[in-house]
């Protein structure tokens, strides 16, 4: 076969080579309107709920997340797109240099060869007319690509053969609107081009890559998995609770005139042990919420719950009190009555104990304080 025109050895590399592993985007997940019925999967939403324009917008987001060294990704779809819905350019020369074409086809039925042939003709015509250089990759992006077209895309020589069978058959409409000289030029270009430039995009991988973007949770509402039961606090003090426990000891010492220095001393004292047990249970309840959120939603979703509570409590904590115990008591009462933002997907699983525990997490982070002048 003749050397591929305008196609470098680059086209032989898989399109997804070098894509980084998914990372959690810094995005707040919003709750879907209903949690009772199972939500459709992203694949189902993309296929049945999206318009052609929505599909192109989604594809742009996916292409930008591919990890390719694109200097520009431009949506071209619409009237006069000249065979390219999305142009992903590898140089500042744009489509006059090396670039990849992403052709978006949004049909309910699987994509078949007869859908692909007219699009292939368009890109050859654009090259003949000098509109673009021939892309080194031409990727069909569809919710579902039919078995026959998938098979052909795995066998470039057979695909080229079947393209010309369609091109030359009686009553073919491929290129029939071209002047004879231009149609001959398009045919010559197609014969000299290696059809390995034409590639499919797998839907499962598209969704996986798109899930690494901040757009994903906006487009596809998620249901939370069941939240595990909250375990009781450990007997020994954990490193993560050192600050919050120290602040509780300050409260007890100020209120009762004690000189407690350790968790065990507070646990053994008649005046403080019950209160301490309840506060640690609350702290670890909030800790279980934090771990559950870490494993279920992007980080900013949990931080939004925490920050919303902090702003609701700030004025309460900033009030004038006789001692730190009274400040703590009023803050805990206010926290119990606080309602998390219902748009946050975590809101339905936040318990009253979590909200009290979050007060201690905020104290642990030195955002709340109970005793005046307690900073050490």
PDB file of C-alpha atoms in Angstrom, residues 20 90 127 133 177 187 195 218 242 251 262 276 285 303 316 366 370:
ATOM      1  CA  UNK A  20      -3.087   9.501  33.791  1.00  0.00           C
ATOM      2  CA  UNK A  90      -0.804  19.637  18.689  1.00  0.00           C
ATOM      3  CA  UNK A 127      -7.777  18.481   2.608  1.00  0.00           C
ATOM      4  CA  UNK A 133      -4.173  19.350   6.750  1.00  0.00           C
ATOM      5  CA  UNK A 177     -21.842  16.578  -5.517  1.00  0.00           C
ATOM      6  CA  UNK A 187     -10.316   9.437  -4.539  1.00  0.00           C
ATOM      7  CA  UNK A 195      -6.974   4.078   7.129  1.00  0.00           C
ATOM      8  CA  UNK A 218     -22.163  18.257  37.539  1.00  0.00           C
ATOM      9  CA  UNK A 242      -4.956  15.498  70.686  1.00  0.00           C
ATOM     10  CA  UNK A 251     -12.867  23.498  79.764  1.00  0.00           C
ATOM     11  CA  UNK A 262      -4.549  13.535  80.328  1.00  0.00           C
ATOM     12  CA  UNK A 276     -15.914  13.337  77.931  1.00  0.00           C
ATOM     13  CA  UNK A 285     -19.031  10.000  64.598  1.00  0.00           C
ATOM     14  CA  UNK A 303     -15.470  20.575  53.330  1.00  0.00           C
ATOM     15  CA  UNK A 316     -22.385  31.846  68.705  1.00  0.00           C
ATOM     16  CA  UNK A 366      -8.086  25.667  65.751  1.00  0.00           C
ATOM     17  CA  UNK A 370     -13.799  27.289  74.109  1.00  0.00           C
TER      18      UNK A 370
END
